[in-house]
Amino acid sequence: LKQNTTITKLNLNGNTINTETDLAIAGLLKTNSTIQELVLSNCQFEGNNTPLKILEVLETNSNTSLRKLAIGEFCEMDYETWFRVADSVAKNKGLQELNLHHNRLGFEVAKAFSEMLRVNSTLTVLDMGSCWIANEGVI
């Protein structure tokens, strides 16, 4: 896939993402300029460092073609990783859609994404449906 010039959507829905897979996906995103959408929904993230390499690509804007990112449907990540997602998206200059639906984010993480929206000027769609957000996280 690193040399592929036709794939625009990479759907890894329902896979296990470990440190090695995270590194491989990050490497792919750095070298492939045609992938516009990455789907990591319903993935099982294993290890303390996943998906941190993918998030580094977002933070450093190493991939300028990625427009859509889905990390929805019960991706079990700790709160620190969700805060890192918000921070990475805040620094990104190309992402337009972020789908986080059906994750147990809670209001503290929702507030972090609210802060991200103050900084990020390219995101036009943020799906946080069914994310266990109480009134504190919405307002």
XYZ file of C-alpha atoms in Angstrom:
139
model
C 0.000 0.000 0.000
C 2.932 2.381 0.462
C 3.332 2.686 -3.298
C -0.337 2.421 -4.217
C -1.734 5.512 -5.911
C -5.404 4.567 -6.214
C -6.651 3.557 -2.738
C -8.405 6.520 -1.087
C -10.073 4.690 1.839
C -8.389 2.249 4.197
C -10.937 0.411 6.326
C -9.422 -1.589 9.192
C -12.703 -1.928 11.079
C -12.707 -4.627 13.755
C -8.981 -5.406 13.707
C -6.478 -5.606 16.517
C -4.060 -2.683 16.468
C -0.873 -3.362 18.411
C 2.347 -1.350 18.565
C 3.722 -2.961 15.394
C 0.487 -2.356 13.454
C 0.343 1.233 14.720
C 3.863 1.848 13.458
C 3.054 0.269 10.068
C -0.108 2.359 9.597
C 1.756 5.529 10.586
C 4.498 4.721 8.083
C 1.916 4.123 5.398
C 0.191 7.433 6.107
C 3.512 9.265 5.870
C 4.324 7.869 2.427
C 0.937 7.376 0.759
C -0.608 10.645 -0.352
C -3.803 9.179 -1.813
C -5.421 7.808 1.375
C -8.100 10.296 2.342
C -10.054 8.184 4.826
C -8.880 5.881 7.623
C -11.394 3.708 9.495
C -10.257 2.308 12.844
C -13.738 1.746 14.242
C -14.406 -1.239 16.462
C -10.674 -1.900 16.747
C -9.016 -3.453 19.734
C -6.018 -1.316 20.671
C -3.298 -3.272 22.484
C -0.263 -1.893 24.237
C 0.456 1.376 25.954
C 1.600 3.118 22.808
C -1.288 2.480 20.440
C -2.434 4.367 18.405
C 0.191 6.986 19.301
C 2.256 6.694 16.102
C -0.859 7.294 14.012
C -1.649 10.311 16.209
C 1.878 11.639 15.688
C 1.214 11.660 11.941
C -1.878 13.775 12.614
C -0.007 16.130 14.965
C 2.893 16.766 12.629
C 0.726 16.966 9.509
C 2.965 14.332 7.895
C -0.005 13.254 5.770
C -1.751 16.122 4.030
C -4.323 14.028 2.166
C -6.142 12.432 5.149
C -9.571 14.073 5.400
C -11.653 11.547 7.372
C -10.804 9.541 10.474
C -13.176 7.118 12.199
C -12.382 5.759 15.653
C -15.952 4.829 16.500
C -17.846 1.833 17.824
C -16.453 0.757 21.166
C -12.732 1.379 20.726
C -11.429 0.650 24.178
C -8.805 3.284 24.865
C -7.958 4.890 28.180
C -8.837 8.517 28.852
C -5.251 9.679 28.371
C -5.279 8.305 24.823
C -8.586 10.043 24.076
C -7.075 13.315 25.347
C -4.154 12.685 22.996
C -6.589 12.193 20.091
C -8.134 15.598 20.856
C -4.702 17.206 21.067
C -3.547 15.594 17.812
C -6.635 16.746 15.931
C -6.194 20.263 17.350
C -2.740 20.413 15.739
C -3.850 18.893 12.432
C -4.372 21.148 9.427
C -6.187 18.829 7.000
C -8.661 16.563 8.774
C -12.259 17.506 7.967
C -14.284 14.690 9.562
C -13.777 12.872 12.851
C -16.114 10.052 13.844
C -15.990 8.966 17.485
C -19.532 7.609 17.836
C -20.384 4.826 20.291
C -17.352 5.237 22.557
C -17.477 5.745 26.300
C -15.814 9.134 26.323
C -17.514 10.857 29.238
C -17.730 14.581 29.852
C -14.029 15.263 30.572
C -12.983 13.909 27.175
C -15.891 15.741 25.545
C -14.572 18.965 27.087
C -11.141 18.224 25.599
C -12.723 17.914 22.157
C -14.576 21.164 22.784
C -11.230 22.856 23.458
C -9.851 21.252 20.286
C -12.594 22.926 18.248
C -11.387 26.331 19.441
C -8.008 25.678 17.820
C -8.732 23.494 14.785
C -10.152 25.429 11.839
C -10.442 22.622 9.270
C -12.711 20.103 11.025
C -16.274 20.414 9.713
C -17.814 17.171 11.043
C -17.420 15.808 14.575
C -19.599 12.772 15.348
C -19.817 12.122 19.086
C -23.177 10.364 19.076
C -23.778 7.822 21.862
C -20.536 8.691 23.649
C -21.887 8.785 27.207
C -21.623 12.543 27.457
C -23.600 14.135 30.271
C -24.805 17.729 30.292
C -21.428 18.899 31.608
C -19.694 17.674 28.470
C -22.170 19.170 26.053
C -22.372 22.685 27.424
